[in-house]
Short mmCIF file of C-alpha atoms in Angstrom, two decimals:
data_model
loop_
_atom_site.label_atom_id
_atom_site.label_comp_id
_atom_site.label_asym_id
_atom_site.label_seq_id
_atom_site.Cartn_x
_atom_site.Cartn_y
_atom_site.Cartn_z
CA MET A 1 -31.25 -26.33 14.37
CA ARG A 2 -29.17 -23.32 13.49
CA PRO A 3 -29.49 -19.97 15.30
CA VAL A 4 -30.69 -18.19 12.14
CA GLY A 5 -34.04 -17.23 10.64
CA ARG A 6 -36.26 -19.81 8.97
CA GLN A 7 -35.68 -18.53 5.44
CA ILE A 8 -31.91 -18.52 5.88
CA ASN A 9 -32.05 -21.99 7.41
CA GLU A 10 -34.04 -23.28 4.43
CA ALA A 11 -31.54 -21.72 2.03
CA LEU A 12 -28.65 -23.30 3.91
CA ALA A 13 -30.24 -26.71 3.69
CA ASP A 14 -29.64 -26.70 -0.07
CA GLY A 15 -26.52 -24.56 -0.39
CA ILE A 16 -24.39 -25.08 2.70
CA HIS A 17 -22.02 -27.43 0.85
CA ASN A 18 -21.01 -24.50 -1.37
CA ALA A 19 -20.93 -21.91 1.40
CA ASN A 20 -18.04 -19.95 2.87
CA PHE A 21 -16.58 -22.25 5.53
CA GLY A 22 -15.87 -19.26 7.78
CA LEU A 23 -19.62 -18.59 7.99
CA VAL A 24 -20.36 -22.25 8.59
CA PHE A 25 -17.77 -22.46 11.37
CA ASN A 26 -18.53 -19.18 13.14
CA LYS A 27 -22.25 -18.56 12.56
CA TRP A 28 -24.08 -21.58 11.16
CA LEU A 29 -23.21 -24.48 13.47
CA GLU A 30 -26.14 -26.68 14.40
CA ILE A 31 -27.13 -26.64 18.07
CA GLU A 32 -29.45 -28.73 20.18
CA ASP A 33 -31.76 -27.66 22.99
CA ARG A 34 -30.93 -29.49 26.23
CA GLY A 35 -33.71 -27.88 28.25
CA ASN A 36 -33.71 -25.10 30.81
CA ASN A 37 -32.56 -22.72 28.05
CA LYS A 38 -29.27 -24.62 27.75
CA PHE A 39 -27.93 -25.10 24.26
CA LYS A 40 -24.93 -27.01 23.02
CA THR A 41 -23.46 -27.58 19.58
CA LYS A 42 -24.01 -31.03 18.17
CA ILE A 43 -20.28 -31.24 17.44
CA HIS A 44 -19.16 -29.97 20.82
CA ASN A 45 -16.35 -32.50 21.18
CA ASP A 46 -16.15 -33.96 17.71
CA ARG A 47 -14.45 -32.13 14.87
CA GLN A 48 -14.85 -34.74 12.14
CA PRO A 49 -18.18 -33.26 10.97
CA LEU A 50 -16.41 -29.91 10.60
CA VAL A 51 -13.53 -31.51 8.69
CA LYS A 52 -16.10 -33.16 6.43
CA GLN A 53 -18.02 -29.90 6.01
CA TYR A 54 -14.79 -28.06 5.17
CA GLY A 55 -14.07 -30.74 2.59
CA HIS A 56 -17.41 -29.95 0.99
CA CYS A 57 -17.04 -26.17 1.14
CA ALA A 58 -13.45 -25.18 0.41
CA PRO A 59 -12.06 -27.56 -2.25
CA ARG A 60 -15.29 -27.82 -4.22
CA ASN A 61 -16.13 -24.17 -4.00
CA GLY A 62 -14.22 -22.48 -6.80
CA LEU A 63 -14.96 -19.10 -5.24
CA ALA A 64 -12.63 -19.84 -2.32
CA MET A 65 -9.70 -20.50 -4.66
CA GLU A 66 -10.64 -17.51 -6.78
CA VAL A 67 -10.58 -15.25 -3.71
CA LEU A 68 -7.25 -16.78 -2.70
CA ARG A 69 -5.76 -16.04 -6.13
CA LYS A 70 -7.04 -12.46 -5.99
CA ARG A 71 -5.53 -12.03 -2.53
CA HIS A 72 -2.08 -13.05 -3.83
CA VAL A 73 -2.46 -10.81 -6.88
CA GLN A 74 -3.43 -7.85 -4.68
CA GLN A 75 -0.48 -8.38 -2.36
CA SER A 76 1.96 -8.86 -5.24
CA ASN A 77 0.72 -5.67 -6.93
CA CYS A 78 0.93 -3.85 -3.60
CA CYS A 79 4.55 -4.92 -3.20
CA GLU A 80 5.39 -3.73 -6.72
CA ALA A 81 3.74 -0.37 -6.08
CA MET A 82 5.50 0.08 -2.74
CA LYS A 83 8.81 -0.87 -4.32
CA LYS A 84 8.35 2.02 -6.77
CA ALA A 85 7.66 4.26 -3.76
CA GLY A 86 11.05 3.38 -2.25
CA TYR A 87 10.18 0.39 -0.08
CA THR A 88 12.27 -2.79 -0.02
CA VAL A 89 10.27 -5.97 -0.59
CA LEU A 90 11.08 -9.38 0.89
CA VAL A 91 9.10 -12.43 -0.24
CA PHE A 92 9.40 -15.90 1.30
CA GLU A 93 7.80 -19.06 -0.06
CA ALA A 94 7.62 -21.63 2.74
CA ALA A 95 6.12 -25.09 3.14
CA LEU A 96 4.35 -26.14 6.32
CA VAL A 97 6.21 -29.13 7.82
CA SER A 98 4.13 -29.65 10.98
CA PRO A 99 0.44 -29.14 11.84
CA PHE A 100 -0.60 -25.52 12.18
CA ILE A 101 -3.06 -24.13 14.74
CA SER A 102 -4.37 -20.58 14.83
CA GLY A 103 -7.05 -18.98 16.99
CA LEU A 104 -7.22 -21.87 19.45
CA GLY A 105 -8.20 -19.52 22.27
CA MET A 106 -10.78 -17.53 20.32
CA THR A 107 -14.33 -17.42 21.64
CA HIS A 108 -16.30 -20.13 19.87
CA PRO A 109 -19.29 -22.38 20.62
CA THR A 110 -16.98 -25.42 20.52
CA GLU A 111 -14.53 -23.67 22.90
CA THR A 112 -11.67 -24.04 20.39
CA GLY A 113 -11.68 -21.52 17.57
CA MET A 114 -9.72 -21.07 14.37
CA VAL A 115 -8.60 -18.00 12.44
CA LEU A 116 -10.22 -17.96 8.99
CA ASP A 117 -10.07 -15.36 6.25
CA TRP A 118 -13.41 -13.51 6.08
CA ASP A 119 -13.61 -13.53 2.29
CA SER A 120 -12.37 -17.00 1.38
CA GLY A 121 -13.17 -18.89 4.57
CA LEU A 122 -9.68 -20.44 4.45
CA PRO A 123 -7.01 -20.54 7.18
CA TYR A 124 -4.24 -17.94 6.98
CA VAL A 125 -1.56 -16.34 9.18
CA PRO A 126 -2.52 -12.78 10.26
CA ALA A 127 0.17 -10.11 9.99
CA PRO A 128 0.15 -9.22 13.74
CA SER A 129 0.91 -12.85 14.62
CA GLN A 130 3.84 -12.88 12.24
CA LYS A 131 5.17 -9.57 13.48
CA GLY A 132 5.10 -10.70 17.12
CA VAL A 133 7.12 -13.83 16.37
CA LEU A 134 9.41 -11.77 14.14
CA ARG A 135 10.19 -9.46 17.08
CA LEU A 136 10.99 -12.48 19.25
CA ALA A 137 13.16 -14.02 16.53
CA TYR A 138 15.08 -10.76 16.14
CA VAL A 139 15.80 -10.65 19.89
CA LEU A 140 16.94 -14.28 19.93
CA ASP A 141 19.19 -13.76 16.91
CA THR A 142 20.72 -10.67 18.50
CA ILE A 143 21.42 -12.38 21.84
CA ARG A 144 22.76 -15.44 20.04
CA HIS A 145 25.33 -13.33 18.18
CA ASP A 146 25.94 -10.85 21.02
CA PRO A 147 25.25 -12.39 24.46
CA ASP A 148 26.22 -9.13 26.16
CA GLN A 149 22.95 -7.63 24.90
CA ALA A 150 21.12 -9.69 27.55
CA LYS A 151 21.58 -8.60 31.15
CA GLU A 152 20.34 -10.08 34.41
CA GLU A 153 18.26 -7.88 36.66
CA ASN A 154 16.39 -9.07 39.75
CA GLY A 155 16.90 -12.67 38.73
CA GLU A 156 15.50 -12.13 35.21
CA HIS A 157 17.18 -11.86 31.83
CA VAL A 158 16.52 -8.42 30.40
CA TRP A 159 17.23 -7.34 26.85
CA TYR A 160 17.55 -3.65 26.03
CA GLU A 161 16.33 -2.45 22.65
CA ASP A 162 19.18 -1.61 20.32
CA ASP A 163 19.01 1.03 17.57
CA GLU A 164 18.32 -1.54 14.86
CA PHE A 165 15.37 -2.95 16.79
CA ARG A 166 13.87 0.48 17.40
CA THR A 167 14.34 1.38 13.75
CA LEU A 168 12.60 -1.77 12.54
CA PHE A 169 9.78 -2.01 15.06
CA GLY A 170 9.45 1.63 16.15
CA TYR A 171 9.16 3.12 19.61
CA THR A 172 6.85 5.35 21.61
CA ALA A 173 7.56 8.54 23.50
CA ASP A 174 8.63 8.08 27.12
CA ARG A 175 10.67 9.85 29.75
CA ASP A 176 13.86 9.26 27.77
CA ARG A 177 12.38 10.12 24.36
CA ASP A 178 10.20 13.09 23.54
CA ASP A 179 8.82 11.67 20.30
CA GLY A 180 7.89 8.21 19.06
CA LEU A 181 8.61 6.83 15.60
CA VAL A 182 6.82 4.28 13.45
CA GLY A 183 8.89 1.22 12.62
CA ARG A 184 10.24 0.58 9.15
CA ILE A 185 8.93 -2.97 8.91
CA VAL A 186 5.50 -3.73 7.42
CA VAL A 187 4.15 -7.29 7.46
CA LEU A 188 1.34 -8.55 5.21
CA ASP A 189 -1.04 -11.41 5.94
CA ALA A 190 0.33 -14.77 4.78
CA HIS A 191 -1.99 -16.90 2.65
CA PRO A 192 -1.62 -20.44 1.29
CA LEU A 193 -1.04 -21.02 -2.41
CA GLU A 194 -3.85 -23.56 -2.57
CA VAL A 195 -6.80 -24.68 -0.49
CA PRO A 196 -5.26 -26.32 2.61
CA ALA A 197 -6.50 -29.56 4.12
CA LEU A 198 -7.81 -29.63 7.69
CA ALA A 199 -7.59 -32.44 10.21
CA GLU A 200 -8.74 -33.21 13.75
CA ASP A 201 -6.18 -33.10 16.57
CA ILE A 202 -6.54 -33.75 20.27
CA LEU A 203 -5.45 -32.18 23.55
CA ASN A 204 -5.90 -34.54 26.50
CA PRO A 205 -5.68 -32.78 29.91
CA HIS A 206 -5.24 -35.50 32.57
CA TYR A 207 -6.23 -33.32 35.53
CA PRO A 208 -9.48 -31.53 34.62
CA ASP A 209 -10.50 -31.07 38.27
CA TYR A 210 -7.16 -29.51 39.08
CA TYR A 211 -7.21 -27.17 36.07
CA GLY A 212 -10.83 -26.32 36.82
CA LYS A 213 -9.90 -25.45 40.41
CA LYS A 214 -12.54 -27.75 41.83
CA THR A 215 -12.68 -28.42 45.55
CA ARG A 216 -13.22 -31.62 47.49
CA ASN A 217 -14.05 -31.63 51.20
CA GLY A 218 -13.41 -27.91 51.25
CA GLN A 219 -9.95 -28.19 49.69
CA GLN A 220 -8.81 -27.53 46.14
CA VAL A 221 -8.23 -30.72 44.20
CA GLY A 222 -4.64 -31.38 43.18
CA PRO A 223 -3.24 -33.09 40.05
CA THR A 224 -4.10 -36.62 41.13
CA GLU A 225 -4.22 -39.72 38.94
CA ASP A 226 -7.81 -40.58 39.88
CA GLN A 227 -9.29 -37.89 37.65
CA ASN A 228 -10.94 -38.69 34.31
CA PRO A 229 -9.20 -37.11 31.29
CA ILE A 230 -11.51 -35.12 29.04
CA PRO A 231 -10.09 -35.02 25.49
CA VAL A 232 -10.38 -31.64 23.80
CA LYS A 233 -10.47 -31.85 20.02
CA PHE A 234 -9.57 -29.00 17.70
CA LEU A 235 -8.92 -28.28 14.03
CA VAL A 236 -5.40 -28.06 12.58
CA MET A 237 -4.03 -27.41 9.14
CA ARG A 238 -2.25 -30.42 7.68
CA PRO A 239 1.45 -30.15 6.73
CA GLY A 240 2.57 -29.87 3.11
CA ILE A 241 0.78 -26.69 2.11
CA ARG A 242 2.86 -23.78 0.80
CA PHE A 243 2.47 -20.22 2.09
CA VAL A 244 3.76 -16.88 0.84
CA PHE A 245 5.10 -14.42 3.43
CA ARG A 246 5.62 -10.82 2.32
CA VAL A 247 7.51 -8.20 4.33
CA LEU A 248 8.10 -4.55 3.35
CA LEU A 249 10.83 -2.28 4.66
CA ARG A 250 10.01 1.42 4.55
CA TYR A 251 12.48 3.93 3.15
CA PRO A 252 14.57 5.70 5.85
CA LEU A 253 13.27 8.80 7.61
CA ALA A 254 15.26 11.57 9.26
CA GLY A 255 14.44 10.29 12.75
CA ASP A 256 15.47 6.67 12.15
CA PRO A 257 18.32 5.66 14.48
CA VAL A 258 19.73 3.39 11.73
CA LYS A 259 19.55 4.34 8.06
CA ASP A 260 21.58 1.47 6.58
CA THR A 261 18.82 -0.31 4.66
CA GLU A 262 21.05 -3.14 3.47
CA LYS A 263 22.00 -4.01 7.04
CA LEU A 264 18.39 -3.92 8.19
CA VAL A 265 17.30 -6.16 5.30
CA GLY A 266 19.87 -8.73 6.38
CA LEU A 267 18.58 -8.64 9.96
CA VAL A 268 14.96 -9.04 8.84
CA ARG A 269 15.88 -11.93 6.54
CA ASP A 270 17.66 -13.75 9.39
CA ALA A 271 14.73 -13.10 11.73
CA MET A 272 12.26 -14.49 9.17
CA HIS A 273 14.28 -17.70 8.87
CA THR A 274 14.38 -18.02 12.65
CA SER A 275 10.68 -17.31 13.12
CA LEU A 276 9.49 -19.71 10.42
CA GLU A 277 11.95 -22.58 10.74
CA GLU A 278 12.86 -22.50 14.45
CA GLU A 279 10.24 -20.68 16.52
CA GLY A 280 7.15 -21.50 14.48
CA LEU A 281 3.85 -19.64 14.09
CA GLY A 282 0.46 -20.10 15.67
CA ALA A 283 -0.35 -22.00 18.86
CA LYS A 284 1.45 -24.88 20.62
CA THR A 285 4.80 -24.07 18.99
CA ALA A 286 6.56 -25.44 22.09
CA LEU A 287 5.23 -28.86 21.05
CA GLY A 288 6.52 -28.51 17.49
CA TYR A 289 3.43 -27.12 15.79
CA GLY A 290 3.58 -24.37 13.18
CA ARG A 291 7.03 -25.02 11.72
CA PHE A 292 7.85 -24.08 8.13
CA ARG A 293 10.66 -24.76 5.68
CA ILE A 294 11.64 -21.84 3.45
CA LEU A 295 11.70 -22.90 -0.21
CA GLY A 296 12.71 -19.62 -1.84
CA GLU A 297 12.83 -15.87 -1.52
CA LYS A 298 10.85 -14.73 -4.54
CA GLU A 299 7.29 -14.75 -5.80
CA PRO A 300 6.20 -18.32 -6.66
CA VAL A 301 5.63 -19.19 -10.30
CA GLU A 302 1.91 -19.63 -9.67
CA VAL A 303 1.57 -16.08 -8.33
CA LYS A 304 3.45 -14.63 -11.31
CA GLY A 305 1.04 -16.45 -13.62
CA TRP A 306 -1.99 -15.16 -11.72
CA VAL A 307 -0.63 -11.62 -11.81
CA ALA A 308 -0.01 -11.85 -15.57
CA LYS A 309 -3.54 -13.13 -16.21
CA ALA A 310 -5.06 -10.45 -13.98
CA ARG A 311 -3.16 -7.73 -15.83
CA GLU A 312 -4.19 -9.20 -19.16
CA LYS A 313 -7.81 -9.15 -18.03
CA GLN A 314 -7.47 -5.55 -16.87
CA GLU A 315 -5.93 -4.66 -20.23
CA GLN A 316 -8.90 -6.22 -22.02
CA ILE A 317 -11.31 -4.21 -19.88
CA LYS A 318 -9.36 -0.97 -20.28
CA TYR A 319 -8.42 -1.51 -23.95
CA PRO A 320 -11.12 -3.82 -25.40
CA TRP A 321 -9.87 -3.27 -28.95
CA ARG A 322 -6.35 -4.63 -28.28
CA PRO A 323 -7.26 -8.30 -29.03
CA PHE A 324 -8.40 -7.24 -32.50
CA VAL A 325 -5.12 -5.39 -33.02
CA GLN A 326 -3.29 -8.66 -32.33
CA TYR A 327 -5.80 -10.47 -34.54
CA ALA A 328 -5.00 -8.14 -37.44
CA LYS A 329 -1.25 -8.43 -36.90
CA ALA A 330 -1.49 -12.21 -37.25
CA ILE A 331 -3.14 -12.06 -40.70
CA ASP A 332 -0.86 -13.50 -43.38
CA ASP A 333 -3.12 -14.27 -46.37
CA TRP A 334 -6.22 -13.08 -48.21
CA ARG A 335 -8.41 -15.61 -46.49
CA GLY A 336 -7.42 -14.02 -43.20
CA ILE A 337 -8.25 -10.57 -44.60
CA LYS A 338 -11.77 -11.68 -45.58
CA GLU A 339 -12.39 -13.48 -42.26
CA PHE A 340 -11.27 -10.41 -40.33
CA LEU A 341 -13.59 -8.06 -42.23
CA LEU A 342 -16.56 -10.44 -41.94
CA ASP A 343 -16.08 -11.15 -38.22
CA GLU A 344 -19.01 -9.59 -36.32
CA LYS A 345 -16.90 -9.12 -33.19
CA VAL A 346 -14.37 -7.08 -35.15
CA GLY A 347 -16.99 -4.92 -36.80
CA ALA A 348 -17.58 -2.74 -33.74
CA TRP A 349 -13.89 -1.80 -33.59
CA LEU A 350 -13.07 -1.39 -37.29
CA GLN A 351 -13.15 2.38 -36.87
CA HIS A 352 -10.65 2.42 -34.01
CA PRO A 353 -7.30 3.95 -35.10
CA GLU A 354 -5.16 1.13 -33.67
CA VAL A 355 -7.29 -1.56 -35.30
CA ILE A 356 -7.31 0.30 -38.62
CA ALA A 357 -3.53 0.75 -38.51
CA SER A 358 -2.94 -2.95 -37.82
CA PHE A 359 -5.40 -4.02 -40.50
CA THR A 360 -4.01 -1.73 -43.20
CA SER A 361 -0.52 -2.99 -42.38
CA ALA A 362 -1.72 -6.58 -42.79
CA PHE A 363 -3.55 -5.60 -45.98
CA GLY A 364 -0.33 -4.16 -47.38
CA ARG A 365 1.57 -7.36 -46.59
CA CYS A 366 -1.04 -9.49 -48.31
CA ALA A 367 -1.28 -7.12 -51.27
CA ASP A 368 2.44 -7.64 -51.90
CA THR A 369 1.67 -11.26 -52.83
CA ILE A 370 -0.42 -10.25 -55.87
CA GLN A 371 1.54 -11.01 -59.04
CA ASP A 372 -0.76 -10.36 -62.02
CA TRP A 373 -3.86 -8.57 -63.21
CA GLY A 374 -6.12 -11.58 -62.64
CA GLN A 375 -5.25 -11.71 -58.94
CA LEU A 376 -5.55 -7.94 -58.60
CA LYS A 377 -8.98 -7.96 -60.20
CA GLN A 378 -10.33 -10.99 -58.32
CA ARG A 379 -8.97 -10.25 -54.84
CA ILE A 380 -9.40 -6.47 -54.77
CA LEU A 381 -11.11 -4.64 -57.60
CA ASN A 382 -14.16 -6.93 -57.87
CA ASP A 383 -14.41 -7.93 -54.21
CA GLU A 384 -17.40 -6.29 -52.50
CA THR A 385 -15.93 -6.77 -49.00
CA ILE A 386 -12.72 -4.95 -49.95
CA LYS A 387 -14.68 -2.21 -51.74
CA ALA A 388 -15.97 -1.06 -48.36
CA TRP A 389 -12.42 0.22 -47.75
CA GLN A 390 -12.10 2.23 -50.96
CA ALA A 391 -12.08 5.52 -49.07
CA ASN A 392 -9.30 4.43 -46.70
CA GLN A 393 -6.09 6.21 -47.69
CA GLU A 394 -3.71 3.49 -46.46
CA VAL A 395 -5.59 0.70 -48.21
CA ALA A 396 -5.82 2.75 -51.39
CA LYS A 397 -2.08 3.50 -51.29
CA ALA A 398 -1.32 -0.21 -50.91
CA ILE A 399 -3.56 -1.04 -53.86
CA LYS A 400 -1.99 1.69 -55.99
CA THR A 401 1.46 0.31 -55.21
CA VAL A 402 0.33 -3.20 -56.19
CA ALA A 403 -1.30 -1.95 -59.39
CA GLU A 404 1.84 -0.03 -60.37
CA ARG A 405 3.96 -3.13 -59.79
CA VAL A 406 1.61 -5.35 -61.82
CA ARG A 407 1.45 -2.79 -64.64
CA ARG A 408 5.23 -2.41 -64.64
CA LYS A 409 5.74 -6.17 -64.74
CA ASN A 410 3.17 -6.77 -67.50
CA TYR A 411 3.20 -3.44 -69.31
CA LYS A 412 3.12 -5.01 -72.80
CA LYS A 413 -0.27 -6.57 -72.02
CA TRP A 414 -1.57 -3.58 -70.11
CA THR A 415 -4.64 -1.86 -71.57
CA ALA A 416 -6.45 1.41 -71.05
CA ASP A 417 -9.43 -0.52 -69.62
CA ARG A 418 -7.24 -1.74 -66.79
CA ASP A 419 -6.07 1.79 -66.08
CA GLN A 420 -9.67 2.93 -66.03
CA ALA A 421 -10.67 0.15 -63.58
CA VAL A 422 -7.87 1.02 -61.17
CA ALA A 423 -8.59 4.75 -61.44
CA GLU A 424 -12.28 4.22 -60.63
CA TRP A 425 -11.44 2.02 -57.64
CA LEU A 426 -9.03 4.63 -56.21
CA ALA A 427 -11.32 7.60 -56.84
CA PRO A 428 -13.18 7.52 -53.45
CA SER A 429 -9.87 7.85 -51.61
CA GLY A 430 -8.84 10.91 -53.61
CA ILE A 431 -5.71 9.18 -54.90
CA GLU A 432 -5.12 9.79 -58.61
CA TRP A 433 -4.16 7.09 -61.08
CA LYS A 434 -2.44 8.29 -64.24
CA VAL A 435 -3.62 6.56 -67.39
CA LEU A 436 -0.76 5.86 -69.81
CA ASP A 437 -0.67 7.05 -73.40
CA SER A 438 -1.35 4.16 -75.71
CA GLY A 439 1.86 4.73 -77.63
CA THR A 440 4.31 4.63 -74.75
CA SER A 441 7.08 2.09 -74.97
CA GLU A 442 8.38 2.45 -71.42
CA ALA A 443 7.24 0.44 -68.40
CA PRO A 444 4.33 2.20 -66.67
CA GLY A 445 4.63 3.64 -63.26
CA ASP A 446 8.19 4.88 -63.60
CA ALA A 447 8.19 6.82 -66.81
CA ASP A 448 5.32 8.90 -65.44
CA THR A 449 7.56 10.70 -63.04
CA ALA A 450 8.89 14.17 -63.66
CA SER A 451 12.09 14.43 -65.71
CA SER A 452 15.38 14.76 -63.88
CA PRO A 453 18.72 16.14 -65.16
CA LEU A 454 20.08 12.58 -65.26
CA LEU A 455 17.09 11.39 -67.28
CA GLU A 456 17.46 14.31 -69.70
CA LYS A 457 21.15 13.45 -70.12
CA ILE A 458 20.30 9.86 -71.05
CA ARG A 459 17.64 10.95 -73.51
CA ALA A 460 20.14 13.36 -75.09
CA TYR A 461 22.61 10.59 -76.06
CA SER A 462 22.70 10.44 -79.85
CA ASP A 463 24.83 7.31 -80.26
CA TRP A 464 27.13 4.83 -78.47
CA GLY A 465 30.09 7.14 -78.94
CA ALA A 466 28.34 9.98 -77.09
CA PHE A 467 27.60 7.60 -74.20
CA LYS A 468 31.20 6.33 -74.05
CA SER A 469 32.62 9.83 -73.99
CA ASP A 470 30.38 10.89 -71.04
CA PRO A 471 28.81 7.78 -69.45
CA VAL A 472 26.40 7.73 -66.50
CA GLU A 473 27.02 5.63 -63.38
CA ILE A 474 24.73 2.62 -63.91
CA ALA A 475 24.90 1.53 -60.26
CA GLY A 476 23.26 4.81 -59.18
CA LEU A 477 20.34 4.84 -61.65
CA ASP A 478 16.73 4.60 -60.50
CA ARG A 479 14.26 2.48 -62.43
CA THR A 480 13.04 5.30 -64.69
CA CYS A 481 16.55 6.23 -65.78
CA SER A 482 17.51 2.56 -66.13
CA LEU A 483 14.58 1.93 -68.47
CA ALA A 484 15.44 5.02 -70.50
CA LEU A 485 19.06 3.86 -70.88
CA CYS A 486 17.82 0.34 -71.73
CA LYS A 487 15.87 1.82 -74.63
CA LYS A 488 19.01 3.58 -75.89
CA LEU A 489 21.20 0.46 -75.61
CA ARG A 490 18.64 -1.51 -77.59
CA GLU A 491 18.82 1.13 -80.36
CA TRP A 492 22.62 0.74 -80.34
CA LYS A 493 22.24 -3.07 -80.50
CA CYS A 494 24.20 -3.55 -77.28
CA ASN A 495 22.03 -6.59 -76.54
CA ASN A 496 23.21 -8.32 -79.72
CA LYS A 497 25.35 -11.42 -79.11
CA LYS A 498 27.75 -10.17 -81.78
CA ALA A 499 28.16 -6.76 -80.15
CA LYS A 500 31.57 -5.67 -78.93
CA ASN A 501 32.66 -6.59 -75.43
CA ASP A 502 32.21 -3.08 -74.03
CA LYS A 503 28.62 -2.95 -75.30
CA GLN A 504 27.80 -6.42 -73.92
CA LYS A 505 29.41 -5.55 -70.58
CA THR A 506 27.33 -2.35 -70.32
CA TRP A 507 24.15 -4.23 -71.26
CA LYS A 508 24.73 -6.89 -68.57
CA ALA A 509 25.44 -4.24 -65.95
CA LEU A 510 22.20 -2.46 -66.82
CA GLN A 511 20.17 -5.70 -66.66
CA GLU A 512 21.60 -6.37 -63.20
CA ARG A 513 20.62 -2.86 -62.13
CA LEU A 514 17.08 -3.37 -63.46
CA ARG A 515 16.74 -6.51 -61.37
CA GLN A 516 17.76 -4.52 -58.32
CA VAL A 517 15.33 -1.63 -58.84
#
């Protein structure tokens, strides 16, 4: 049975394989009644059922990995925020190279506990554990490089805190110091990059009577070879898993004994290498447990990807219209225009300024591909979907530009009915469309503009001689002036193959200018 209510026990019977392993390990272990109100866990000295249960819970439960990803994203974002606040950030990616034990001495029904993250139910390395080993590693590094720092007093080696140590780890007020100061170093919990695998390990004390301080014939039993070993089994994390260790260094304060941040960063980096690769973390480090190998000193690629996806998701929540902005920007043909306007998901955001701006820009790009009246009429003027945008100024401007280009290109075939159709389409937007006089001989769209002094000069030329005596600079003419001059040159037969060289040269120069404008 489990020491929980009946309803919870019934629920666990069906769902325990998908449960948080931390709850299974700490609260939902099955126990058996041995009489006289004595209870004992069914797995008291066997961890394989727990290893099997963990195999059901953690790897198959996507929630555990999701929580783990969120934890890394939160810590990475925290580091970025603190960096902007003036902190220095150190990140270490390290692989576990020997079994890892944590929480072996914690109170637990099986008498050997394990530290598990409350939210994910996965093993991790708590920040206080890291910081304690980091302090030790710093002391060892200091004595290794400066043996004089260690002194012998009363038969013991004593190390006196130096200024760098007190700056990093802080100090409290005492008889020599009136005020204490918080240390500059901040350590975050270290989590694995993926769901780690657990295994069963064994501790085999050969002298249980001696360790238990039992007596025999009134005397305490010693470590004799006639005692029966009682194997103690416990859970360990298998080697091979990668962890991320993050350490922050606060900006200097006025009371800091050492303010050289670069120097302190170097000391912390050395201490991290010593603590992870030499001293080890967790329990039984003297036997080689808890050793790591540092792989790099930056955020792992996986974490960067998780952070990017999390930010993208936040962007979608904060700016739900942004995907449709990108959708509109990717449109490159009229089919895309129609699909965009008919998409039900887009419809709710078609009034948003950013979406409208992106769509009208795409509309303008597609409108530039229209080459003749048939395309203009079919794709725009007679299309009911496009008509819904008649009142939009940007769309109307794009259509007017297209219509002017088509009319200019095919002005000999242009009719008043076409002008009327364009004018009616543009009317809801308030944009005017000037209908040409039926007798005009100039290309529409350009001759409609107000007269300029240069245009008046061209129209005033009476013959070729007048032009030669006071010519205009052809390279600087706009389209309206170029067309006006073209009309004059035709009257002077400059386009005739038998015309003089100067006339032919002027005609060719004007044709080149017309192609440009």
